[in-house]
Short mmCIF file of C-alpha atoms in Angstrom, two decimals:
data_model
loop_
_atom_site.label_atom_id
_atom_site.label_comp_id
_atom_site.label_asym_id
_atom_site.label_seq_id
_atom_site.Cartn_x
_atom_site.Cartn_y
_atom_site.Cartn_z
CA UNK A 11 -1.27 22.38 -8.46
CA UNK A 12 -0.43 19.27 -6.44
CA UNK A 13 -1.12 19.10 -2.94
CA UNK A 14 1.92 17.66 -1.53
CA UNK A 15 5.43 17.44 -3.33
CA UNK A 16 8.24 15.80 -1.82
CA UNK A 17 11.42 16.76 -4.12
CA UNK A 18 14.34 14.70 -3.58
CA UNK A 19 14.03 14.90 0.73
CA UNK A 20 16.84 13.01 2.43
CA UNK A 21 17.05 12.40 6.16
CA UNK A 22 19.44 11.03 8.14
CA UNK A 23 20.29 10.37 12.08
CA UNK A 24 23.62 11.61 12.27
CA UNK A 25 25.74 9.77 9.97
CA UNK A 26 23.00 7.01 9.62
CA UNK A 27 21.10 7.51 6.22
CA UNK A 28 17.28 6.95 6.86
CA UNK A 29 15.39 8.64 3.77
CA UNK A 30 17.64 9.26 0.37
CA UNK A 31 16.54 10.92 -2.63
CA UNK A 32 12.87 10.78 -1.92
CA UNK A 33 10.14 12.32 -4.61
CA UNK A 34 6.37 12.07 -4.36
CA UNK A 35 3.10 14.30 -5.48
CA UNK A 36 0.13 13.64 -4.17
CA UNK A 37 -2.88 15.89 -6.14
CA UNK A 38 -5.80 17.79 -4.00
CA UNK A 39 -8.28 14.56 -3.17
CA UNK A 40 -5.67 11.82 -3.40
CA UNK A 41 -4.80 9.35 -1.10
CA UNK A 42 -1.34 8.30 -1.04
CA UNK A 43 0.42 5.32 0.61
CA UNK A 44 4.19 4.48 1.97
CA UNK A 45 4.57 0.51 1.87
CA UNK A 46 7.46 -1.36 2.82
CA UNK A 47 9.06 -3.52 5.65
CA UNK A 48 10.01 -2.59 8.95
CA UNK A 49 13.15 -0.27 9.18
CA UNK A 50 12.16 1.47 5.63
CA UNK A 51 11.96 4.84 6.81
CA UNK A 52 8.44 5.70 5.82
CA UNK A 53 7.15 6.17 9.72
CA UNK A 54 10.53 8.91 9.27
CA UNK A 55 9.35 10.66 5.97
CA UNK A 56 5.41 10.88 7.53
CA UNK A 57 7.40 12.46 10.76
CA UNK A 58 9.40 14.76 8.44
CA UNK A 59 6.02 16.41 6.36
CA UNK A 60 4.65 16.25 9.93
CA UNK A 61 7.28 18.62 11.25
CA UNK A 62 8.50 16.64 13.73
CA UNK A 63 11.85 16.32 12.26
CA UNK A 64 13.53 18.39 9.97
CA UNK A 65 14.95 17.33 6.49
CA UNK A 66 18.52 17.01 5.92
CA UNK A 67 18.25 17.38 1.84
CA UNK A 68 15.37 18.32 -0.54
CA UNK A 69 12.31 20.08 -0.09
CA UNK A 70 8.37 19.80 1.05
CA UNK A 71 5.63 21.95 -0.38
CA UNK A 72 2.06 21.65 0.70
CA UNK A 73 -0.16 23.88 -1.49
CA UNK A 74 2.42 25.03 -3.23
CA UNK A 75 4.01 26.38 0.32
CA UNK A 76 7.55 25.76 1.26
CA UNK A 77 7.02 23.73 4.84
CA UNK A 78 10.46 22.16 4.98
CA UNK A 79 13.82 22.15 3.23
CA UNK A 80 17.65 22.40 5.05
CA UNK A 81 17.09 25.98 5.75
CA UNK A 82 13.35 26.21 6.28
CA UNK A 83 11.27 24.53 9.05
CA UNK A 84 7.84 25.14 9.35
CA UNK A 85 6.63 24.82 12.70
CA UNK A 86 4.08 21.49 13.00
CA UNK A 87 1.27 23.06 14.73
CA UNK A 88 1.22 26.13 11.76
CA UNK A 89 1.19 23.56 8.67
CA UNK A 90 -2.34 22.82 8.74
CA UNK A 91 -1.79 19.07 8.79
CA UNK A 92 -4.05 16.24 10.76
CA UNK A 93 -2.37 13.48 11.85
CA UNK A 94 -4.05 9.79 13.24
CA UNK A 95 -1.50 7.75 15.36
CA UNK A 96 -1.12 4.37 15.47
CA UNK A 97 -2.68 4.16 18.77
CA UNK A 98 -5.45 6.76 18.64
CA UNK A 99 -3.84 9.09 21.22
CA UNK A 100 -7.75 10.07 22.14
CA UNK A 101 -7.52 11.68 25.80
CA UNK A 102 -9.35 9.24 28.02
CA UNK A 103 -11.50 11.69 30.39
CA UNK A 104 -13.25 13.42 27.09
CA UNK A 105 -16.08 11.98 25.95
CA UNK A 106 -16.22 10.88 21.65
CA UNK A 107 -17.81 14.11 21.32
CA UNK A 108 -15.02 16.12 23.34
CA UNK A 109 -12.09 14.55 22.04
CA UNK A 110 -13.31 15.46 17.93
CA UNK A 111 -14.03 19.14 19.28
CA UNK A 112 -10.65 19.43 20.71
CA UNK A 113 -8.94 20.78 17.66
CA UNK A 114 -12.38 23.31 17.49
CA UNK A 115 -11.28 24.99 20.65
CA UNK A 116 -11.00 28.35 18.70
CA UNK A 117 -14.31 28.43 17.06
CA UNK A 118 -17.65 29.43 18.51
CA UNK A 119 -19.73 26.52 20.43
CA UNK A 120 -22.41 26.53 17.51
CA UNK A 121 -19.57 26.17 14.74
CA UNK A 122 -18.39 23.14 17.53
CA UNK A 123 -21.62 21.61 18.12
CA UNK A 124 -22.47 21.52 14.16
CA UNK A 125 -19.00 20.32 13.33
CA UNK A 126 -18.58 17.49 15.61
CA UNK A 127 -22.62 16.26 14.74
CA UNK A 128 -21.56 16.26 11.45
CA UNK A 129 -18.41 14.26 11.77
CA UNK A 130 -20.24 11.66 14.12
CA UNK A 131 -22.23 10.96 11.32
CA UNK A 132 -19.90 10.52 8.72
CA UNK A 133 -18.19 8.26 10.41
CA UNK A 134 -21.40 6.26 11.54
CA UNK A 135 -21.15 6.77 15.40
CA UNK A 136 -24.33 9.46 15.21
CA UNK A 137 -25.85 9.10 19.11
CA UNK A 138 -23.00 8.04 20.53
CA UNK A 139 -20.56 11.32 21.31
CA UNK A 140 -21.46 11.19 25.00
CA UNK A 141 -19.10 8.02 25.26
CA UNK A 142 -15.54 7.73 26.40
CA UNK A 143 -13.20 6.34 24.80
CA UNK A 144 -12.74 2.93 26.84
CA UNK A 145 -16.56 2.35 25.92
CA UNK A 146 -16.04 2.03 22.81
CA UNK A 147 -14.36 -0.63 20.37
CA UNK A 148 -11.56 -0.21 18.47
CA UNK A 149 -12.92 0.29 15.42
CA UNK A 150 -14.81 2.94 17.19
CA UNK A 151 -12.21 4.17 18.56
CA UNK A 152 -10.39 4.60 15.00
CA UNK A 153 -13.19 5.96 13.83
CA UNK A 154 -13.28 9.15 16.59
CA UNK A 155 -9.19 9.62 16.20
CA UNK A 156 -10.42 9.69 12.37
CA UNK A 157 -12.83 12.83 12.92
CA UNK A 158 -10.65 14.44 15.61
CA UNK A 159 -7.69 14.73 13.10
CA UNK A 160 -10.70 15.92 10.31
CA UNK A 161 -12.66 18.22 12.37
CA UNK A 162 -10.57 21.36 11.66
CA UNK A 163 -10.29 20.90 7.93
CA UNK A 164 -6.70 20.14 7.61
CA UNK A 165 -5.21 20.38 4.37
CA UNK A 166 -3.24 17.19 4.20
CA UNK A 167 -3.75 14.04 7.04
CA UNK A 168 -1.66 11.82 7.92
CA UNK A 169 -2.09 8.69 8.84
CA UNK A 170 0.50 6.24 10.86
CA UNK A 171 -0.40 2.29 10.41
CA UNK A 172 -4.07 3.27 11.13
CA UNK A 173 -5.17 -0.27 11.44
CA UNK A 174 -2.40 -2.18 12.83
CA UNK A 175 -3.95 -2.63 16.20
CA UNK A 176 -7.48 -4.23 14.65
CA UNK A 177 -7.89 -7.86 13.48
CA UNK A 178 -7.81 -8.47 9.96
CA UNK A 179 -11.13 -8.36 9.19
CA UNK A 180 -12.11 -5.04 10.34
CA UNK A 181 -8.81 -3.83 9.44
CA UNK A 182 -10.11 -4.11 5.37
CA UNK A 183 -13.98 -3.24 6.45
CA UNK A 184 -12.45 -0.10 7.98
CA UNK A 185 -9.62 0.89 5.52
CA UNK A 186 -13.19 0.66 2.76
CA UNK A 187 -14.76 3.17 5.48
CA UNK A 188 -12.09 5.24 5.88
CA UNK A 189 -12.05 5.52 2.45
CA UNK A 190 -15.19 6.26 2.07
CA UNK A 191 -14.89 9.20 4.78
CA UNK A 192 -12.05 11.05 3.27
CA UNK A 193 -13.78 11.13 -0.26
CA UNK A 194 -16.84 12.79 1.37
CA UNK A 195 -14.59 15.21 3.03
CA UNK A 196 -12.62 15.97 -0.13
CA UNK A 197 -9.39 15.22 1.96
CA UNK A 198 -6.20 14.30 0.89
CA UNK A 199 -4.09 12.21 2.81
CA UNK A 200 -1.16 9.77 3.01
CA UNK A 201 -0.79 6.76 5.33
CA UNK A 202 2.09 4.50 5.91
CA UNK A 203 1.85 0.92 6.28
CA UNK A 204 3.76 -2.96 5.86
CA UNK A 205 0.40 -4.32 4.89
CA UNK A 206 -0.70 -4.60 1.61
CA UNK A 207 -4.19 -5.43 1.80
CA UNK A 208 -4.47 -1.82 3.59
CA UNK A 209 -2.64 0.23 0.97
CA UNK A 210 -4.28 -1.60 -2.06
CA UNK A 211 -8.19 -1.07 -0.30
CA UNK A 212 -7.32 2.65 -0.03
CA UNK A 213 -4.72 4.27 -1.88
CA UNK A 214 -4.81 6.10 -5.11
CA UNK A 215 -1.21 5.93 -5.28
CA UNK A 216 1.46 3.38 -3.45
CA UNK A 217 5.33 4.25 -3.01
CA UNK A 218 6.86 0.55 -2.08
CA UNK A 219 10.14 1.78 -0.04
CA UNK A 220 13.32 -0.20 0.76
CA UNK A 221 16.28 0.62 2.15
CA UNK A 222 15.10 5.20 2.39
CA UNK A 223 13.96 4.81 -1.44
CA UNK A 224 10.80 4.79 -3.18
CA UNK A 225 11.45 1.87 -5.78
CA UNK A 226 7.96 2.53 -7.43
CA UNK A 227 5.42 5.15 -6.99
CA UNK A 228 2.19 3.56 -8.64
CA UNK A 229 -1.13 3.10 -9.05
CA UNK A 230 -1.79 -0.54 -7.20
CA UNK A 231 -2.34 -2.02 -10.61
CA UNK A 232 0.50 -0.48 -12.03
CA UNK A 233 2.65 -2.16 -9.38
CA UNK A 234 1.28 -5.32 -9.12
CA UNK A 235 1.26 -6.01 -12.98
CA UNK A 236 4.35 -3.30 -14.06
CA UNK A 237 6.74 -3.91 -11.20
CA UNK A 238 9.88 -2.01 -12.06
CA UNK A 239 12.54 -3.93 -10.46
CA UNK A 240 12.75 -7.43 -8.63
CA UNK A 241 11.99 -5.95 -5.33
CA UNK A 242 8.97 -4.34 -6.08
CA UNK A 243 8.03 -7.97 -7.64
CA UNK A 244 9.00 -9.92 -5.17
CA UNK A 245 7.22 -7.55 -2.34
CA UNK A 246 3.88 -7.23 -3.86
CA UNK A 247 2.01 -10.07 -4.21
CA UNK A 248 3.06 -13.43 -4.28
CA UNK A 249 4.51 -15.09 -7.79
CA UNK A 250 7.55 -17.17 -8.22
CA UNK A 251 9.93 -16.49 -10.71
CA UNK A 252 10.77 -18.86 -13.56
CA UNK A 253 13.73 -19.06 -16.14
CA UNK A 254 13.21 -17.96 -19.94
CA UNK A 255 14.59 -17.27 -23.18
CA UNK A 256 13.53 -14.66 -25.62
CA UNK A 257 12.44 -15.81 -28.57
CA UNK A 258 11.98 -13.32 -30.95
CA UNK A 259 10.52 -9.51 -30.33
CA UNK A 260 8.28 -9.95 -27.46
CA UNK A 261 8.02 -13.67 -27.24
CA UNK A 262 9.31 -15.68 -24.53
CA UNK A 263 9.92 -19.44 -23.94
CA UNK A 264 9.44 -20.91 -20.32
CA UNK A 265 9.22 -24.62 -19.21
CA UNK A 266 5.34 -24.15 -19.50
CA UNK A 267 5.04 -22.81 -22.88
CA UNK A 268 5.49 -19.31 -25.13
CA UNK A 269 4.42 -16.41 -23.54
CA UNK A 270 3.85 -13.46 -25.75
CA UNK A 271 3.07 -9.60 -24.86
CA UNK A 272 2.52 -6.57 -26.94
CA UNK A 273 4.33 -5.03 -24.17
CA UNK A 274 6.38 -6.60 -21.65
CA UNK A 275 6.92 -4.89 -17.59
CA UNK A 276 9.99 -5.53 -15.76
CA UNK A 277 13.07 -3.54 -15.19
CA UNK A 278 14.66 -2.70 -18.76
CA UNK A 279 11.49 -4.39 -20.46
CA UNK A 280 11.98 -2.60 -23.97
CA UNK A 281 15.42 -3.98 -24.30
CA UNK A 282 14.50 -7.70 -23.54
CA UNK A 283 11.42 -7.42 -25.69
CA UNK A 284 14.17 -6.96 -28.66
CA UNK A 285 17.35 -9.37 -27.58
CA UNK A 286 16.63 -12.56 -29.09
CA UNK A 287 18.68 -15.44 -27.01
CA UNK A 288 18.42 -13.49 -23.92
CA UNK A 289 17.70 -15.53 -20.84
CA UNK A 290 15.52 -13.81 -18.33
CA UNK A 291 13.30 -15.01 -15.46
CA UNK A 292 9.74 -14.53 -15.78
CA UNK A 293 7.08 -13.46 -12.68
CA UNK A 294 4.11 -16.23 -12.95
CA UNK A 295 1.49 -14.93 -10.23
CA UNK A 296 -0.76 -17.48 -8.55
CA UNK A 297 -3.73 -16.32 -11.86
CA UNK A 298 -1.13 -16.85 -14.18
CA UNK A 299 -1.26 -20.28 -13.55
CA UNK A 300 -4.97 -22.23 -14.20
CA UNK A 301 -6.12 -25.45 -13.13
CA UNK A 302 -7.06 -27.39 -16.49
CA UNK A 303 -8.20 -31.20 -16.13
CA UNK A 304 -8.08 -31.19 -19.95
CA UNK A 305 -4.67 -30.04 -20.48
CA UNK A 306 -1.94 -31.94 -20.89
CA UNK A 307 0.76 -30.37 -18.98
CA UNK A 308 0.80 -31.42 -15.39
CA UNK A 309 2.33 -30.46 -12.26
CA UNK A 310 2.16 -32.25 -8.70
CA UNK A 311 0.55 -30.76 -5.52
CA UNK A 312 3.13 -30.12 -2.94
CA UNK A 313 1.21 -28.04 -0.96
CA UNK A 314 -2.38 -26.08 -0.13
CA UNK A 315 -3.91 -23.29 1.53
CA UNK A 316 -7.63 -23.20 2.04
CA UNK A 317 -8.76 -19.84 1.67
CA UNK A 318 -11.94 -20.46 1.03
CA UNK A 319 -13.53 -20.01 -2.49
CA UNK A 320 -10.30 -20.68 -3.10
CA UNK A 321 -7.10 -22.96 -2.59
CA UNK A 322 -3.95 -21.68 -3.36
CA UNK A 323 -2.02 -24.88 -4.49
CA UNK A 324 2.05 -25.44 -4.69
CA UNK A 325 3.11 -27.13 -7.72
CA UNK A 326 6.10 -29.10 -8.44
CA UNK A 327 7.10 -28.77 -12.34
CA UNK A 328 8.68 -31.70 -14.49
CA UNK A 329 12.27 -29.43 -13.95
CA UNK A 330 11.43 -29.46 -10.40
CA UNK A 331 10.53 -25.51 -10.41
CA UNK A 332 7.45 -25.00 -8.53
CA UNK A 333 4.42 -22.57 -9.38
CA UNK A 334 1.72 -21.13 -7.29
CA UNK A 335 -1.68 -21.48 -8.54
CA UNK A 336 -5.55 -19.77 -7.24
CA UNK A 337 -7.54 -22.62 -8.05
CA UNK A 338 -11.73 -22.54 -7.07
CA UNK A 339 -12.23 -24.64 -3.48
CA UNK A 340 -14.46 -27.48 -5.12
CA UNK A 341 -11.29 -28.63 -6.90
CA UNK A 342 -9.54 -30.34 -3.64
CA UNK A 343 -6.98 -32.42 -4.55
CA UNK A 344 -4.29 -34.40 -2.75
CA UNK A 345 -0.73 -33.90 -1.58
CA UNK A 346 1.04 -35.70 -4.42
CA UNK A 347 -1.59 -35.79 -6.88
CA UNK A 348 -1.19 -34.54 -10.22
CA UNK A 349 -3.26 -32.03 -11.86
CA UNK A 350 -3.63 -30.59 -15.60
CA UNK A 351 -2.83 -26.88 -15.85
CA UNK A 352 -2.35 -24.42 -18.59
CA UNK A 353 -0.80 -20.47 -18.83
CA UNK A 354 -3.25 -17.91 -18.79
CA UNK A 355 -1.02 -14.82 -18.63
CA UNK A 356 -2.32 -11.07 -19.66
CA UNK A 357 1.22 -9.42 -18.08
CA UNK A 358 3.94 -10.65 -18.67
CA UNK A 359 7.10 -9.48 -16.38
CA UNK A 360 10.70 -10.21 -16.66
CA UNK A 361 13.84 -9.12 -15.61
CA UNK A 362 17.07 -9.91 -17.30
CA UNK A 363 18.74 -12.65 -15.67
CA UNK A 364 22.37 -11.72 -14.43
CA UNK A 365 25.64 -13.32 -16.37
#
């Protein structure tokens, strides 16, 4: 049985539409992830299995039990769910300690005392539960939200841009953590979030939203190489898009050569694979595209980012397309220079271009 099923829910501020037609299942252990841009209306659906608004349309089960539909509206505090706010919302005058007991205020002080050393643990702040909250960083301070909303077993959490107010290198140390810390719990949970790097380092499975609709729910894979429509292409990742004819079944011609697939992604994939003459534009991602001084086909830098081990180079085609291209940081070459590159392509993704 899944854990959490959300069955065509649709929400909506008076005559405003914020969430339409909205399905998801999340199974017992999973973690789940809302991505899209501001305005989306994920922050509204987490609100809505929350309890803290009531659907317009659809239904919400948890468990199997009916927590929300247009006639039903499970009270928030009797759903069993844990929630982690955006800002921690830890009560200043408790101590670490305090504040992850605070949802323990019903057991005895031994079943406290063992939970809350336990939790400190897990989430690596062991010896430290006598601190308050402005002693500690924010990472730490994530990290005691984290076992507050864990501490009395909750049956789903809920987490609400987690990491938006860390930098964004602790943000991907901690999303591995966290991570780490709901596995060892057995917990499943859902976040929402507008950055990727968060919902790729710790979801199982990734709705990208736009506009109240999930366009794609996915594995991270799935939707970075299988995008099923242009916006889900265009918002995951980075990739240009380049024009193409079909070929014959499967085989497609763009400016840099003949891509071929045993199965081609994109939005109505199956038909282009078999409509020889149809033009289409083809997602190149910056590994599509290698650096090759022995290859004949060249391209001009236009621009680069240092990144590191790597640059990731702009390239001007013959046609005057550009590319982007991951190319290792020992290979730095000049604005205007030219460079050899070659097609090394394992998905290949188009979309039917419009008449």
């Amino acid at each position: 049985m899944a854990l959490l099923e959300l069955n065509d829910v649709a929400y909506a501020y008076g005559k405003q539409k914020v969430v339409q037609d909205l399905s998801l299942t999340l199974q017992p252990g999973e973690i789940g992830c809302l991505l899209g841009p501001s305005g989306c209306g994920k922050t509204t659906v987490l609100r809505c299995i929350a309890g803290f608004e009531q659907v317009s349309a659809g239904v919400i089960r948890v468990a199997g039990e009916l927590i929300s539909s247009r006639d039903t509206h499970l009270a928030a505090e009797r759903r069993r769910i844990g929630m982690v706010f955006q800002d921690y919302a830890l009560f200043p005058h408790l101590s670490a300690a305090a504040n992850i007991a605070f949802g323990l205020r019903n057991s005895t002080k031994e079943v406290r005392q063992a939970r809350v050393a336990e939790l400190l643990l897990t989430v690596g702040l062991a010896g430290q539960g006598d601190k308050f909250p402005h002693e500690l960083s924010g990472g730490q301070q994530q990290r005691v939200a984290l076992a507050r909303a864990l501490a009395p077993r909750p049956r789903l959490l809920l987490l609400d841009e987690p990491f938006s107010n860390l930098d964004v290198e602790l943000r991907e140390r901690l999303a591995l953590e966290v991570r780490s810390i709901l596995a060892a719990e057995g917990t499943t949970a859902i976040l929402v979030t507008h950055d990727q790097h968060e919902a790729f380092t710790i979801a199982d499975q990734i709705g990208i939203m736009h506009e109240g609709r999930i366009q794609q729910w996915d594995t991270p894979y799935n939707l970075y190489h299988r995008p099923s429509n242009r916006f889900v292409a265009d918002f995951v990742g980075q990739g240009v898009f380049l024009p193409g004819e079909v070929i014959s079944a499967n085989r497609i011609r763009i400016e840099l050569g003949i891509l071929s697939s045993e199965v081609l992604a994109g939005g109505n994939a199956d038909d282009i694979a078999r409509q020889v003459g149809q033009h289409v534009s083809v997602l190149l991602r910056p590994d599509d595209v290698v650096h090759d001084d022995a290859s004949t086909l060249q391209a001009e830098v236009l621009a680069k980012a240092f990144r590191g081990a790597e640059f990731l180079y702009t390239l001007k085609l013959a046609s005057g397309a550009q590319v982007l291209s991951l190319v290792p940081s020992h290979h730095n070459h000049a604005i205007g220079e030219h460079i050899g590159i070659r097609l090394d392509v394992d998905h290949v993704v188009a979309f039917k271009t419009a008449a």
